[in-house]
Short mmCIF file of C-alpha atoms and ligand atoms in Angstrom, two decimals:
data_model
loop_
_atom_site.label_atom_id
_atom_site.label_comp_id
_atom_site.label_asym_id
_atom_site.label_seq_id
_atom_site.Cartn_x
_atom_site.Cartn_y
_atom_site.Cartn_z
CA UNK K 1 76.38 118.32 117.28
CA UNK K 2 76.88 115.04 115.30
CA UNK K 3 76.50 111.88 117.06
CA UNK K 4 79.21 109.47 118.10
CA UNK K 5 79.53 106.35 115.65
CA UNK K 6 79.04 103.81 119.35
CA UNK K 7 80.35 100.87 117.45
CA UNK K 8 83.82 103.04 116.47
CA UNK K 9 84.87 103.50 120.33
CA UNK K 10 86.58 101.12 122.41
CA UNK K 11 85.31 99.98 126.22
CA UNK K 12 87.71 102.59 127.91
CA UNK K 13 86.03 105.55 124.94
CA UNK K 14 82.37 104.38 125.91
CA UNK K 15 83.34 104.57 130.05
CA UNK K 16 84.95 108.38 129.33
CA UNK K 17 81.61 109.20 127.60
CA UNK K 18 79.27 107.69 129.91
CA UNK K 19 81.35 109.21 133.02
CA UNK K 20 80.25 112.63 131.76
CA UNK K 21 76.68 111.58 131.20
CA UNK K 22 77.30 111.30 135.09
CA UNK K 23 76.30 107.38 134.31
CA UNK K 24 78.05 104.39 136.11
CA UNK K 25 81.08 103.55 133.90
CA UNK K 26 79.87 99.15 134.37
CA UNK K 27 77.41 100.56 131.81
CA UNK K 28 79.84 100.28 129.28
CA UNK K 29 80.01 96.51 129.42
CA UNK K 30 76.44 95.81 129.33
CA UNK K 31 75.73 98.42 126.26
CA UNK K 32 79.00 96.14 124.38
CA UNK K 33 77.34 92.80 124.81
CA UNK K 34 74.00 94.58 123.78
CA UNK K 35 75.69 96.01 120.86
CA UNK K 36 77.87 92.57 120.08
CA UNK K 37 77.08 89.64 121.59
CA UNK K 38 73.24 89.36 121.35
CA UNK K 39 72.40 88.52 117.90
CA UNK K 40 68.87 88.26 117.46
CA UNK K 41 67.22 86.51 114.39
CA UNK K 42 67.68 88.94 111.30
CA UNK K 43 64.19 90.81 109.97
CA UNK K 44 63.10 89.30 106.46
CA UNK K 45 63.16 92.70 105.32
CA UNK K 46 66.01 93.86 103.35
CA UNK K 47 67.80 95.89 106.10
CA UNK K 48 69.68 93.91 108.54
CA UNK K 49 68.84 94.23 112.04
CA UNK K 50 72.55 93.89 113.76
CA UNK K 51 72.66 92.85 117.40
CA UNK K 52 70.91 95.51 118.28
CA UNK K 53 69.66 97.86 116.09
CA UNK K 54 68.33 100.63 118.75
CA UNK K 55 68.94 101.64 122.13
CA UNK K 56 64.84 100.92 123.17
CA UNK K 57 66.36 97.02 122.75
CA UNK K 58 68.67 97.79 125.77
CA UNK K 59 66.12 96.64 128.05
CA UNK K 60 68.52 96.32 130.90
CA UNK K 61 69.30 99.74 130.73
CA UNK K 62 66.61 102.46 132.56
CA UNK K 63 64.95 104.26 130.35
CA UNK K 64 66.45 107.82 131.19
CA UNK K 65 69.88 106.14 130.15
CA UNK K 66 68.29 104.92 126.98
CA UNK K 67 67.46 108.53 126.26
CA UNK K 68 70.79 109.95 127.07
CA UNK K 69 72.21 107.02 124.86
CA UNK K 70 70.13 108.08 121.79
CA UNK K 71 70.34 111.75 121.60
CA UNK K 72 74.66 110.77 122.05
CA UNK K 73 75.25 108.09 119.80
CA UNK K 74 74.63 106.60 116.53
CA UNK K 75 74.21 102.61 116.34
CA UNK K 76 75.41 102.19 112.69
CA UNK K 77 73.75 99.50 110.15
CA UNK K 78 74.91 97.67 107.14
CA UNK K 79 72.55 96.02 104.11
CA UNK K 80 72.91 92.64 102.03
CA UNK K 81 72.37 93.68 98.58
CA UNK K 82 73.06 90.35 97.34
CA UNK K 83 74.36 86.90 98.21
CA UNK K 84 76.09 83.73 96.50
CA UNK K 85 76.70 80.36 98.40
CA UNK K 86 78.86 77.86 96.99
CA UNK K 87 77.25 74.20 96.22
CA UNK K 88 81.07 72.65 96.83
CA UNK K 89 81.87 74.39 99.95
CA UNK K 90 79.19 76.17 101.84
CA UNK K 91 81.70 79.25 101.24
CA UNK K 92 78.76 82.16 101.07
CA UNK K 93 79.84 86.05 99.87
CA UNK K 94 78.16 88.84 100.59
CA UNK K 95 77.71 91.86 98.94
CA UNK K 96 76.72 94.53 101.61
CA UNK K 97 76.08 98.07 101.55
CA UNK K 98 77.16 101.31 104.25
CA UNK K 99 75.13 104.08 104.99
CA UNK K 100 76.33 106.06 102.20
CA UNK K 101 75.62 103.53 99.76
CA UNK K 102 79.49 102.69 99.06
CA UNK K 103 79.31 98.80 98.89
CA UNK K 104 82.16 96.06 100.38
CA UNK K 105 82.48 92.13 100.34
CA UNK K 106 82.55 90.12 103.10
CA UNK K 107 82.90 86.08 102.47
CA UNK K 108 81.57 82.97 105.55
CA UNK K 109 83.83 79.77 105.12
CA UNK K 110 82.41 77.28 107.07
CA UNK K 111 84.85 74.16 107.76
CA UNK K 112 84.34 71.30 110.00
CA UNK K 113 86.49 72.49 112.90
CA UNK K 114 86.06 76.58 112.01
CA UNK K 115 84.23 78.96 110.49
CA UNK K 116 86.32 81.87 109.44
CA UNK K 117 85.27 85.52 107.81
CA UNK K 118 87.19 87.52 105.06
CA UNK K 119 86.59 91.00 105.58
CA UNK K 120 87.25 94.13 103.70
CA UNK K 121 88.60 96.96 105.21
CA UNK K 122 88.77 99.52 102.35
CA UNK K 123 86.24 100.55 99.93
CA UNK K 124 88.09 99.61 97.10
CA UNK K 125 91.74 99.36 96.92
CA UNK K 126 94.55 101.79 95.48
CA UNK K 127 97.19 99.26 95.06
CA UNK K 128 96.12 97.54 92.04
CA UNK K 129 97.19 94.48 91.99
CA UNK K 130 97.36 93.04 88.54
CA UNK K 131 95.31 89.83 89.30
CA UNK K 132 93.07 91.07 91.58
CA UNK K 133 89.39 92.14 91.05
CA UNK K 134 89.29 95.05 93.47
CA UNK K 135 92.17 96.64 91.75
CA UNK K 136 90.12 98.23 88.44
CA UNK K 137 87.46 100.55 90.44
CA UNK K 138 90.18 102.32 92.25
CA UNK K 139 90.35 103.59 95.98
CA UNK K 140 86.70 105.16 97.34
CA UNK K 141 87.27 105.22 101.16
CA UNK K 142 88.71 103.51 104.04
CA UNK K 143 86.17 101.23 106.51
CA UNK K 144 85.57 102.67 109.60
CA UNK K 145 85.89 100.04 112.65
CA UNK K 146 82.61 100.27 113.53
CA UNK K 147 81.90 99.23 109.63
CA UNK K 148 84.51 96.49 110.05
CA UNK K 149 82.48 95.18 113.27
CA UNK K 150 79.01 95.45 110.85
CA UNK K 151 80.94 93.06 108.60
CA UNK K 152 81.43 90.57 111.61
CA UNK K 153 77.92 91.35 113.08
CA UNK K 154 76.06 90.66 109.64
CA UNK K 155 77.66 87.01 108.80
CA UNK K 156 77.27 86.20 112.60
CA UNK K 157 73.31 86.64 112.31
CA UNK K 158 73.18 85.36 109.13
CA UNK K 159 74.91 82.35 110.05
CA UNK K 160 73.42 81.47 113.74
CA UNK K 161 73.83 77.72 113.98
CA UNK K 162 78.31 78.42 113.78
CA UNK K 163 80.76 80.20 115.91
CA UNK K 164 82.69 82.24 114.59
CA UNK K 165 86.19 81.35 115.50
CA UNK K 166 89.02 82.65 112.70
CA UNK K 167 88.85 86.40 111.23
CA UNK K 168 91.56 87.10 108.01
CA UNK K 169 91.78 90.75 106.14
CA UNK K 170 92.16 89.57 103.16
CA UNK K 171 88.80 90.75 101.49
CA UNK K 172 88.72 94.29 99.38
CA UNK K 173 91.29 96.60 100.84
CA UNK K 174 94.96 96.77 102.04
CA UNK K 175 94.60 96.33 105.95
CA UNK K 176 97.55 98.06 106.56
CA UNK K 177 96.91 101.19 104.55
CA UNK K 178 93.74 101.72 107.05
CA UNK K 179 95.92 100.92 110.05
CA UNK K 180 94.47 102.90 112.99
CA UNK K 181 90.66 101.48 111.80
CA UNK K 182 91.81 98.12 111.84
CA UNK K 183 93.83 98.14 115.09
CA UNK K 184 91.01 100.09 116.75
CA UNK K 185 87.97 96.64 115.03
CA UNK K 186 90.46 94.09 116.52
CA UNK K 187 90.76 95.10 119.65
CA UNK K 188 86.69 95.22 120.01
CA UNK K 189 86.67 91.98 118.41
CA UNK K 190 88.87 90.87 121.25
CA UNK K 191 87.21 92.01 123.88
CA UNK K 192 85.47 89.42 126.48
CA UNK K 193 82.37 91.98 126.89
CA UNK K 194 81.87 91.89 122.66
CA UNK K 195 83.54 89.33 120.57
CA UNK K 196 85.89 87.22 122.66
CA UNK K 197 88.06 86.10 119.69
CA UNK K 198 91.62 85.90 120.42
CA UNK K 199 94.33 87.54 118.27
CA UNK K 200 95.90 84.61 117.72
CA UNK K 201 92.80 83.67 115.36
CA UNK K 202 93.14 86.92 113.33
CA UNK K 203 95.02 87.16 110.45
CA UNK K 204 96.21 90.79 108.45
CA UNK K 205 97.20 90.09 105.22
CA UNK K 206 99.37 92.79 103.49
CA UNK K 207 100.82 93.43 100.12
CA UNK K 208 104.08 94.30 101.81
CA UNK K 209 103.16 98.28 103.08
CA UNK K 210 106.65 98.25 105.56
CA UNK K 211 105.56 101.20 107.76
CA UNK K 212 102.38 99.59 108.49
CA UNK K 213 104.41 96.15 109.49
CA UNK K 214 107.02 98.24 111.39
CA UNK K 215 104.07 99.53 113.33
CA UNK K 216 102.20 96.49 113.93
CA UNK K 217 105.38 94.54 115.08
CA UNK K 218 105.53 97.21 118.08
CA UNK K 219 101.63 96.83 118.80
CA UNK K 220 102.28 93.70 121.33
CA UNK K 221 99.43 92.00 119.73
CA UNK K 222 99.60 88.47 118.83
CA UNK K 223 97.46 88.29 115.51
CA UNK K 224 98.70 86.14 112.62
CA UNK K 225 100.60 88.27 109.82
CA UNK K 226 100.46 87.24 106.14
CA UNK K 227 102.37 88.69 103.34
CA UNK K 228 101.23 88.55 99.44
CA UNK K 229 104.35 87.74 98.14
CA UNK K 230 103.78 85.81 94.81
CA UNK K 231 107.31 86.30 92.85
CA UNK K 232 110.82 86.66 94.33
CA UNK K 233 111.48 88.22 91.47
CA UNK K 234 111.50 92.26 91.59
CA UNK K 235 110.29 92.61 88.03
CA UNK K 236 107.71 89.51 88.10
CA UNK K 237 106.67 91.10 90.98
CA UNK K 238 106.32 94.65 90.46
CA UNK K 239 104.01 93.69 87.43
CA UNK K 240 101.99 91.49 89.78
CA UNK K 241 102.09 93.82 93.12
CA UNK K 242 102.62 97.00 92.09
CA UNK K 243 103.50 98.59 95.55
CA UNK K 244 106.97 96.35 95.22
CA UNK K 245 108.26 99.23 93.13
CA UNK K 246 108.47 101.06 96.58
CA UNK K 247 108.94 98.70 98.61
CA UNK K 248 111.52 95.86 97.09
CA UNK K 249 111.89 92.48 97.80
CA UNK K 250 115.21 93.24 99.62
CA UNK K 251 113.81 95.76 102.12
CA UNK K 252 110.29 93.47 102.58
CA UNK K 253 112.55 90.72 103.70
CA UNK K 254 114.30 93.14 105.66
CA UNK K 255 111.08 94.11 107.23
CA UNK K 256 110.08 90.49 107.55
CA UNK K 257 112.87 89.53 109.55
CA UNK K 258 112.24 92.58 112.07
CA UNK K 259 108.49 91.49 112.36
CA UNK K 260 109.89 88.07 113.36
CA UNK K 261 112.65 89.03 115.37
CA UNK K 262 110.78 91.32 117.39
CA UNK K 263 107.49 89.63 117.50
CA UNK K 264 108.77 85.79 117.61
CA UNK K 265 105.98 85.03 114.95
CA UNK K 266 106.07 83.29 112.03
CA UNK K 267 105.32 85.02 108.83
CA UNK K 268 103.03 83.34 106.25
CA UNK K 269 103.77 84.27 102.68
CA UNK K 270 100.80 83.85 100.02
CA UNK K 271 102.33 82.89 96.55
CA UNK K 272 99.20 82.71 93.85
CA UNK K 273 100.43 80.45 90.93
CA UNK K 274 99.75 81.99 87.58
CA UNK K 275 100.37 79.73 84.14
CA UNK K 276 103.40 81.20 82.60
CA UNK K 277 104.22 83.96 84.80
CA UNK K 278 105.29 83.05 88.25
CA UNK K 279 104.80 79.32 88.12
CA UNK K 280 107.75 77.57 86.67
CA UNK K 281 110.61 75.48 88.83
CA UNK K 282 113.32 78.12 88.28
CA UNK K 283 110.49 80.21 90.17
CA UNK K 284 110.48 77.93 93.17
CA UNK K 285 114.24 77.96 93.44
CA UNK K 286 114.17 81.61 93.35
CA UNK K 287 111.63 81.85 96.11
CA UNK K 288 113.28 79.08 98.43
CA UNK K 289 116.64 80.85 98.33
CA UNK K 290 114.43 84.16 99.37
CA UNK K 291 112.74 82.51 101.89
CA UNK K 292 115.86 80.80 103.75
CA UNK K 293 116.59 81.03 106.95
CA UNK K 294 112.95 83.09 107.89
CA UNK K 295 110.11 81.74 110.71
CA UNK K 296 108.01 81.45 107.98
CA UNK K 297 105.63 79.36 106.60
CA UNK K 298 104.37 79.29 101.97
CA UNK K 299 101.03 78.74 101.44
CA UNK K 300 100.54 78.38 97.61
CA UNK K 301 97.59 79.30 96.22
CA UNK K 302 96.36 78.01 92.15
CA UNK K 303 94.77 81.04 90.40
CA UNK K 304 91.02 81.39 91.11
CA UNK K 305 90.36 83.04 87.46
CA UNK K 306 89.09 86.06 86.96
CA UNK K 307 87.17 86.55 83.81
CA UNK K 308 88.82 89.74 82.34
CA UNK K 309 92.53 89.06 83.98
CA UNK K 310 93.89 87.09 80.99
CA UNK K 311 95.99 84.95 83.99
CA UNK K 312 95.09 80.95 83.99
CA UNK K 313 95.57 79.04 87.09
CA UNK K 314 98.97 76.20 86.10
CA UNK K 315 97.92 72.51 85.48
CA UNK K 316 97.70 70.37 88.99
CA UNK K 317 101.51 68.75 88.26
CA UNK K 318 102.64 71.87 87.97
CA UNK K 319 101.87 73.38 91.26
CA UNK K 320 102.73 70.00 92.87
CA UNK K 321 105.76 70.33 91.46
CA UNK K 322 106.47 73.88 92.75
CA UNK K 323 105.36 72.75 96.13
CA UNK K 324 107.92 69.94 96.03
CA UNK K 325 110.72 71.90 94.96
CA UNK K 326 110.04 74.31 97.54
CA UNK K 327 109.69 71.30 99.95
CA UNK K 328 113.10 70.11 99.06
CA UNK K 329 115.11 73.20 100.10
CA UNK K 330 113.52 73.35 103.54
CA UNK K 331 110.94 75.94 103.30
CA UNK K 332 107.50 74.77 105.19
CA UNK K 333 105.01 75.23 102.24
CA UNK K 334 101.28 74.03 101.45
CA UNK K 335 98.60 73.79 98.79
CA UNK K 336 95.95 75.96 100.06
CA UNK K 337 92.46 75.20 98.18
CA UNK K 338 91.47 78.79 96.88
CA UNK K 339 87.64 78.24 98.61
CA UNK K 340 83.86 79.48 96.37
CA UNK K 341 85.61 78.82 93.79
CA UNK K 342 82.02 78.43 91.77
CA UNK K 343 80.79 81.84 93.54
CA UNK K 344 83.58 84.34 92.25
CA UNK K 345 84.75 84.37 95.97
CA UNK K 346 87.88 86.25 95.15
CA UNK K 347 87.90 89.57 96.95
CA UNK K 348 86.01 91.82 94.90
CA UNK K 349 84.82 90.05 92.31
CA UNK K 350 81.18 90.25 93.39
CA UNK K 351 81.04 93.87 94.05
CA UNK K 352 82.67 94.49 90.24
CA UNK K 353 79.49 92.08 89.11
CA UNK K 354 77.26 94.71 90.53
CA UNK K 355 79.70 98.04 89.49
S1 SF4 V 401 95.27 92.07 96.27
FE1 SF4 V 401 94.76 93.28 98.10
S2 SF4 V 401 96.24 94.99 98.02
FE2 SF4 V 401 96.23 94.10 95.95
S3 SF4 V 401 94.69 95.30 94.81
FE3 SF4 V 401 93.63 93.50 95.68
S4 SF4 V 401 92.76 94.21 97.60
FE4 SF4 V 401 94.36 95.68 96.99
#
């Protein structure tokens, strides 16, 4: 019988399963911190040693459990395959690889009062975003939680000296196209017996997938939601964010107001500038009469380039300009500095390096 992937079950699984193992179900909160909390110095060798990487490290558990444990479960591991830090930011991105040799990108941004992790949560993406670099190598797979938690487990031993306090899905992969995987990692990375971190300080960012917002808005958790918006224009947009052709700006507003109405949450909207495409004033006017009247906030984004893309970031007047005008009709917006700029720390952009 195939083993149970340990990191891919919540508390409540782990008590059902050690409950018929005829074990105590408390066990289940000392195996989580084992499996998340401790983080132990990582080997020098190549493979990284997660939290724990066997059972035998459970040293509070007896040694008859430790048996059971291991001829049950599976304690999954992930690999660095490579590694760029940025000299401007500390922003580091790592390229890691599963245990079927698929690889993802996961990228540490340290900041004075936070550090906060992009993760992937697809292997590959199939929504092909025009100025994205995960978009060319097509859809593989989606992340498992437990692979989602590796993510999280690697840049937390990697990176002992901070605290991980912010998590944002904005790395390879549409979050909400691997909904039940992601739900299932953030509520383990909530948990006080693994990694304590409070929705609030987890972020989903979506292309606009409405099902997957209609379902989240019922989920009663209070995580962050972001939307890639970048035109409000339905043929500017549908070139830039393909999935708009099914889902239109009208009914993603629709859906937007729902989210908000039922959730009481504001909505961030990412707008990427792009030189001649999305970037002029008429384009800010458009967007702030989209935008009116939603609990929402902009946060405007210059192009990181991507060699390949044939998109250029606009000049610095330009996107204050665009932030003004959008300042002018009301709507909340901010310059957010795209971060690794000098590492390629767009999502994917490493991993195509190595494809
Ligand atoms: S921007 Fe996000 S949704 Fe679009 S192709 Fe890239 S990873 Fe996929």
């Amino acid at each position: 019988m195939a083993k149970i992937d340990i990191k891919n079950i919540s508390k409540d699984e782990l008590i059902k399963e050690l409950v018929r193992m005829d074990e105590k179900p408390y066990r289940a909160a000392q195996i989580f911190r084992w499996l998340y909390k401790a983080c132990p110095v990582p080997e020098r060798s190549e493979r990284y040693r997660a939290s724990v990487k066997s059972f035998d490290e459970m040293t509070d558990l007896n040694k008859e459990l430790r048996e059971k444990l291991k001829d049950k479960f599976h304690i999954t591991k992930i690999v660095l395959l490579d590694s760029k830090r940025s000299f401007s930011d500390g922003a580091t991105k790592y390229l890691l690889k599963l245990e079927d040799s698929h690889t993802i990108e996961s990228v540490f941004l340290p900041e004075e009062e936070r550090s906060t992790l992009c993760l992937s949560s697809q292997v590959g993406c199939k929504f092909g975003c025009s100025f994205c670099a995960s978009a060319p190598f097509g859809f593989v797979r989606n992340l498992k939680a437990s692979e989602i938690l590796d993510e999280v487990l690697f840049i937390k031993a990697h990176n002992k000296d901070r605290t991980i306090t912010n998590i944002v899905f904005m790395g390879i992969g549409e979050p909400l196209d691997n909904y039940n995987n992601v739900i299932r990692a953030i509520r383990i990375l909530n948990d006080e017996d693994a990694f304590k971190i409070g929705a609030r300080k987890i972020t989903i960012s979506t292309c606009g997938i409405i099902p997957g917002m209609e379902k989240l808005a019922g989920e009663k958790l209070q995580i962050e939601l972001s939307v890639s918006l970048h035109s409000a224009d339905d043929k500017i947009r549908s070139k830039l964010v393909p999935i708009n052709k099914r889902y239109p700006l009208s009914d993603l507003m629709t859906a937007c107001k729902d989210y908000t109405r039922q959730t009481k949450r504001i909505i961030t909207f990412e707008y990427i500038l792009i030189k001649g495409i999305n970037a002029s004033e008429g384009d800010a006017f458009k967007l702030a009469r989209l935008l009116t009247g939603l609990l929402c906030k902009v946060n405007v984004i210059s192009y990181n380039q991507i060699r390949a893309k044939g998109y250029e970031p606009p000049a610095i007047d330009g996107v204050k300009n665009f932030i003004r005008t959008l300042k002018s009709r009301g709507i909340n917006a901010m310059l957010r500095k795209s971060k690794g700029e000098d590492i390629d720390a767009g999502c994917g952009q490493l991993r195509i390096s190595r494809l």
